[in-house]
Tab-separated table of C-alpha atoms in Angstrom:
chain	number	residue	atom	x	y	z
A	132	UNK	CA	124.623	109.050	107.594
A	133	UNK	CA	122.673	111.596	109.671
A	134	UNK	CA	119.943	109.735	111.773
A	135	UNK	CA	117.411	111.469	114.695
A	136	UNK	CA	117.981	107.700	116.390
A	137	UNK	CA	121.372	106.851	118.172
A	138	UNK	CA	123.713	103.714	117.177
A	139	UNK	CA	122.404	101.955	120.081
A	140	UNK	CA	118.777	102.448	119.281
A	141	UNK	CA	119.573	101.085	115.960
A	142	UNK	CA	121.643	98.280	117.530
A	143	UNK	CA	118.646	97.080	119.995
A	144	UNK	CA	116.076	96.761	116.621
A	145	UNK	CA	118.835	95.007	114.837
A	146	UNK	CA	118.989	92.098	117.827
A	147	UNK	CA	115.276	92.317	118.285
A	148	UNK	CA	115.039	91.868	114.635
A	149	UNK	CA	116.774	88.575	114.442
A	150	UNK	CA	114.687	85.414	113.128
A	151	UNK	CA	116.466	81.858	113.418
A	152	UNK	CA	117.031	80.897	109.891
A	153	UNK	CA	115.610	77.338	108.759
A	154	UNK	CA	118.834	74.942	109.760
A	155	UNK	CA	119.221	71.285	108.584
A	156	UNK	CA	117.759	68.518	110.423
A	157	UNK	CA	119.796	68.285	114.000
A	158	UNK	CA	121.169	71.903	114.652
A	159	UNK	CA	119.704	74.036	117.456
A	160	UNK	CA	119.714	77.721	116.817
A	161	UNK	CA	120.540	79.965	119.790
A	162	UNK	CA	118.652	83.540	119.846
A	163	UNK	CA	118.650	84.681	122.813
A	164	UNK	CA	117.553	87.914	121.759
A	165	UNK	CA	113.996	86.729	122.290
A	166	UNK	CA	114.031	86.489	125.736
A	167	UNK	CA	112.983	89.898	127.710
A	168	UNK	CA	115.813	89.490	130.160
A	169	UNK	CA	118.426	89.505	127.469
A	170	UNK	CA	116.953	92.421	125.834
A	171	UNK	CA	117.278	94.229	128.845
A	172	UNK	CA	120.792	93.744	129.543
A	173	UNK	CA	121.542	94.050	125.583
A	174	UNK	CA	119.776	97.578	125.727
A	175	UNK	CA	121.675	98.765	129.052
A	176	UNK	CA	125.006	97.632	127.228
A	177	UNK	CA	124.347	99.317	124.630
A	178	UNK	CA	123.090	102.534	125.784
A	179	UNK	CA	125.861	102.545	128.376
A	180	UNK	CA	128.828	102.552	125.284
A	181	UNK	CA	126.963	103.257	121.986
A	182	UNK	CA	124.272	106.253	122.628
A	183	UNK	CA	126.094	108.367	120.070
A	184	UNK	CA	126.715	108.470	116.293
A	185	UNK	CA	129.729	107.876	115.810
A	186	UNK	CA	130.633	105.036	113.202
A	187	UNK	CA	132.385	101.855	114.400
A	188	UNK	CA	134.402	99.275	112.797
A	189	UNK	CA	132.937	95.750	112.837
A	190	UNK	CA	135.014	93.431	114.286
A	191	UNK	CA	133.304	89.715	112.881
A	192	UNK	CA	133.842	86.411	115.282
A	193	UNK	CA	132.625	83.245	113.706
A	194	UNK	CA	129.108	82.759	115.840
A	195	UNK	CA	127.773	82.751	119.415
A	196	UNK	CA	128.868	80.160	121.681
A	197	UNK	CA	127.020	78.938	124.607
A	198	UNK	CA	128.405	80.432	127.316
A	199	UNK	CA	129.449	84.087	125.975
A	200	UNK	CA	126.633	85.960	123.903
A	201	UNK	CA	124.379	82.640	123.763
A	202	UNK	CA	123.546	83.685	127.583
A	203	UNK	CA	124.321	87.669	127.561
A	204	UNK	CA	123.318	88.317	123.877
A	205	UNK	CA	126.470	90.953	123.779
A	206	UNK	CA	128.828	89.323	121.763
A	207	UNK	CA	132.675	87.962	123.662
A	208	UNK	CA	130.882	88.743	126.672
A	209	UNK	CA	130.417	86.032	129.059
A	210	UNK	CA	128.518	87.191	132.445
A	211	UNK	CA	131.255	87.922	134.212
A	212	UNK	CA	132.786	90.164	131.996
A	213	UNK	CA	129.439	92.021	131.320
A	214	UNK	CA	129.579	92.372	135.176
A	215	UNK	CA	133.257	93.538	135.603
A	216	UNK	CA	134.475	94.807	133.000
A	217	UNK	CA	131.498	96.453	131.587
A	218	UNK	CA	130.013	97.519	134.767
A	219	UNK	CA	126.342	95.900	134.331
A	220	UNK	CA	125.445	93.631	137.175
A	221	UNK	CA	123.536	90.764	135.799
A	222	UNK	CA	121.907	87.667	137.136
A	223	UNK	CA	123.119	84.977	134.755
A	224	UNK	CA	125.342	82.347	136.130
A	225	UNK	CA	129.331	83.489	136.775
A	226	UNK	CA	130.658	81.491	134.250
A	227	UNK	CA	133.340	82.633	131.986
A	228	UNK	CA	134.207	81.812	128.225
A	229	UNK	CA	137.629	81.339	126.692
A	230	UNK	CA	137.351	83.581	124.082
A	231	UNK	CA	135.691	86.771	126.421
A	232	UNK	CA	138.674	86.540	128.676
A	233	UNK	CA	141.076	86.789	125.550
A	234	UNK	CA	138.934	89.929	124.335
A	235	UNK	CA	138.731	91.951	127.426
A	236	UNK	CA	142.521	91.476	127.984
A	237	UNK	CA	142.751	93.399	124.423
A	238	UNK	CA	140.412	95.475	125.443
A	239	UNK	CA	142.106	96.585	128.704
A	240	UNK	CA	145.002	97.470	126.540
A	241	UNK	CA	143.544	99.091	124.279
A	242	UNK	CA	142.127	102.418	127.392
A	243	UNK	CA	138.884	100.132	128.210
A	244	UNK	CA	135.705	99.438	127.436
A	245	UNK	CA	134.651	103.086	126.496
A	246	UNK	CA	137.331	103.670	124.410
A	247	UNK	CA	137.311	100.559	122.855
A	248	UNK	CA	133.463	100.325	122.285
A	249	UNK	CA	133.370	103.995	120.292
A	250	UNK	CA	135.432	102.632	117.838
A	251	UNK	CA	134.580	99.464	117.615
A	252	UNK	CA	131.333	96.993	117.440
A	253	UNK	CA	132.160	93.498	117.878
A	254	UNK	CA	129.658	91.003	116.085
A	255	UNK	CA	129.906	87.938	114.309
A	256	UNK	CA	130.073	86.803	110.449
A	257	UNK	CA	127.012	84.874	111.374
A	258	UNK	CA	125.166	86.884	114.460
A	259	UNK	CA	123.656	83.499	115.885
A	260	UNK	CA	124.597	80.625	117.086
A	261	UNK	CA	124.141	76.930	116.689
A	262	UNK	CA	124.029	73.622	118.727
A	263	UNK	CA	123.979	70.302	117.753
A	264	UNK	CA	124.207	67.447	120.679
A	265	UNK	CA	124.441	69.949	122.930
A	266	UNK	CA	127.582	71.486	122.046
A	267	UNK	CA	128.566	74.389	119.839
A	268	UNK	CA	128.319	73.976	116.467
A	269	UNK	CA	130.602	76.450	113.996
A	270	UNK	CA	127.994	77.708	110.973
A	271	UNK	CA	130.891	76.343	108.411
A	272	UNK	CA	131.356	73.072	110.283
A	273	UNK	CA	128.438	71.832	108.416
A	274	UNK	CA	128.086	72.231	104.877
A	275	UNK	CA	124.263	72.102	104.465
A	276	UNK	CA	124.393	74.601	107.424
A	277	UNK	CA	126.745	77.070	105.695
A	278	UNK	CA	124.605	77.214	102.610
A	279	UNK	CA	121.286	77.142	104.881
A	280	UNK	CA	122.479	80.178	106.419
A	281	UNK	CA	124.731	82.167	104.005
A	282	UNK	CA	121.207	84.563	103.207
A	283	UNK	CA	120.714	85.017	106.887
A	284	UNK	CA	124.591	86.050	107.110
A	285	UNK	CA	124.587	88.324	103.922
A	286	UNK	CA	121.263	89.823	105.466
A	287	UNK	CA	122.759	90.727	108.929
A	288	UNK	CA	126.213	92.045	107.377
A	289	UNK	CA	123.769	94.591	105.059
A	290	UNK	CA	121.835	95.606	108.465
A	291	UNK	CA	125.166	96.054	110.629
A	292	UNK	CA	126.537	98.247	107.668
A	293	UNK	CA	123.367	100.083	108.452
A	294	UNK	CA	124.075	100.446	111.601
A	295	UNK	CA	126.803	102.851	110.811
A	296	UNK	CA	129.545	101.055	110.545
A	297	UNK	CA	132.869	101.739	108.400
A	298	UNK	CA	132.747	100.464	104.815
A	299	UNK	CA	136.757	100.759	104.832
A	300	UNK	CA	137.835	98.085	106.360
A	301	UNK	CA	136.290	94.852	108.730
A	302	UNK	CA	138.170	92.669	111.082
A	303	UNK	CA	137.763	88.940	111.233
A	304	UNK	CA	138.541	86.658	113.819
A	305	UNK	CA	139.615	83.124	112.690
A	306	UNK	CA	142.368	83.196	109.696
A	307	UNK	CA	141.068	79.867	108.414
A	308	UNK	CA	137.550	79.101	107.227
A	309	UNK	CA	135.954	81.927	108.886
A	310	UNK	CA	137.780	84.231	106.959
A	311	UNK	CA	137.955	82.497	103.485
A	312	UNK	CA	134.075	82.185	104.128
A	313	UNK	CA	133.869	85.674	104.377
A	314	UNK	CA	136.514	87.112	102.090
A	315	UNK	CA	134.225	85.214	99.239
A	316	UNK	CA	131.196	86.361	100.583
A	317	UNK	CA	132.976	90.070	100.647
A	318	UNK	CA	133.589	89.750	96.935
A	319	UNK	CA	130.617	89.199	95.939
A	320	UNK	CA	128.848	91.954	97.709
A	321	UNK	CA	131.758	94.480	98.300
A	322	UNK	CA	130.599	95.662	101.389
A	323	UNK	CA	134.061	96.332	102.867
A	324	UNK	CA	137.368	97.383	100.973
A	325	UNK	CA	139.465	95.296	103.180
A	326	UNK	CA	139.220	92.520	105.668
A	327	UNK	CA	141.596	91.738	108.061
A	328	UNK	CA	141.926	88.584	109.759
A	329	UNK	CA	143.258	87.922	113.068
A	330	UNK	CA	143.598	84.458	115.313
A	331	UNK	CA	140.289	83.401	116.893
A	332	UNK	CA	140.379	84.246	120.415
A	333	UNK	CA	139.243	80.364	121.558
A	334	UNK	CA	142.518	79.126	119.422
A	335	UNK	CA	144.533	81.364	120.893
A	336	UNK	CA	143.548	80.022	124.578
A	337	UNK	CA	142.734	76.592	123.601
A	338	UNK	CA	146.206	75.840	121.156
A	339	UNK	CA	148.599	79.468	122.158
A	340	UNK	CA	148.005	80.236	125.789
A	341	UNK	CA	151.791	80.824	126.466
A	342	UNK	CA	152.189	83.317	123.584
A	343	UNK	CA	149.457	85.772	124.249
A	344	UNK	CA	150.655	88.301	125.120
A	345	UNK	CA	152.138	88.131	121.860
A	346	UNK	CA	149.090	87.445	119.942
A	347	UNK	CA	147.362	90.655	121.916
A	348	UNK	CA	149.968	92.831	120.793
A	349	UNK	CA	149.374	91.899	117.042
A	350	UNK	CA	145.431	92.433	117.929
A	351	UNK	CA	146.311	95.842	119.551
A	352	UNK	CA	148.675	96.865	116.217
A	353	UNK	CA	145.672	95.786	114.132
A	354	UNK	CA	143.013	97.489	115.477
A	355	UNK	CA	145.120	100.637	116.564
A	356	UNK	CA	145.524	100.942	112.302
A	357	UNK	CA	142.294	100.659	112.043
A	358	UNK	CA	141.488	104.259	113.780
């Protein structure tokens, strides 16, 4: 696909683009791509790894919690990591996420964040997130939900294609209802020719913690294949 705009230009439409879906009665959506700080620490992210045209393979988490990319808007990114590893000073709160430390560990082994980020774009099956009570709220733990939202989802996989990203293959993180979600919703469409899941980072802190170093070296063998 030959463009005169970069993948990052792209990228920063695509977030600015996003509407909250209608959600059942009780569910909070998070978009935190309307607020003008976000945006500005979204676009510096993503001009600082993605001003090129290279295409990228999607890497799919299940949807934005609230203390990764429901505050930074840059998805297994918590504000600490977006300051440290990624070299963009921010002022959100220092608070870190489970599944951002798990991702930056792969990512260290994998060269760092610019080699990792021109092969890769991490995103989510469903690209916002949801709240209900106050906590975080999966998009399949709710039935009603997952059918609310399943447009929004098919929508945003369609735009991230456009994007540039790799038709061959797309990762997905969480081997149980995340990924049968999407492997049906991948049927029906046939955007990608193969999906590979992989342990969701949170489980893997939360339920693994002593083997992962084992579980980053079968995230390292998978995405390694994948370029």
């Amino acid at each position: 696909m030959v463009t005169s705009d970069t993948f990052a230009e792209r990228a920063f439409r695509f977030y600015k683009s996003l509407a909250s879906p209608r959600v059942p009665r009780g569910v909070t959506v998070m978009n935190p791509y309307v607020d003008k700080r976000v945006q500005r620490y979204v676009r510096l992210f993503l001009d600082g790894y993605f001003s090129d045209n290279r295409e990228r393979t999607l890497i799919l988490g299940i949807n934005p919690g609230r203390f990764g990319a429901g505050i930074t808007g840059v998805t297994f990114t918590d504000p600490v990591a977006l300051a440290d590893e990624c070299g963009i000073p921010n002022d959100f709160a220092r608070k870190r996420e489970l599944s951002s430390r798990f991702i930056y560990s792969v990512i260290k082994h994998l060269g760092g964040p610019d080699a990792f980020f021109r092969k890769f774009l991490l995103s989510a099956v469903c690209p916002l997130g949801f709240t209900r009570h106050g906590k975080n709220l999966n998009y399949y733990d709710d039935r009603k939900l997952e059918r609310a939202v399943t447009p929004f989802i098919a929508a945003s996989i369609d735009a991230q294609i456009a994007l540039g990203c790799s038709r061959e293959r797309v990762i997905v993180l969480g081997r149980g209802k995340n990924a049968k979600f999407f492997r049906r919703l991948n049927d029906g469409h046939r955007w990608f020719e193969s999906v590979h899941p992989l342990d969701h980072p949170r489980f893997i802190l939360q339920y693994r913690r002593r083997q992962a170093e084992s579980y980053i070296t079968d995230y390292e063998r998978v995405l390694s294949d994948a370029h």
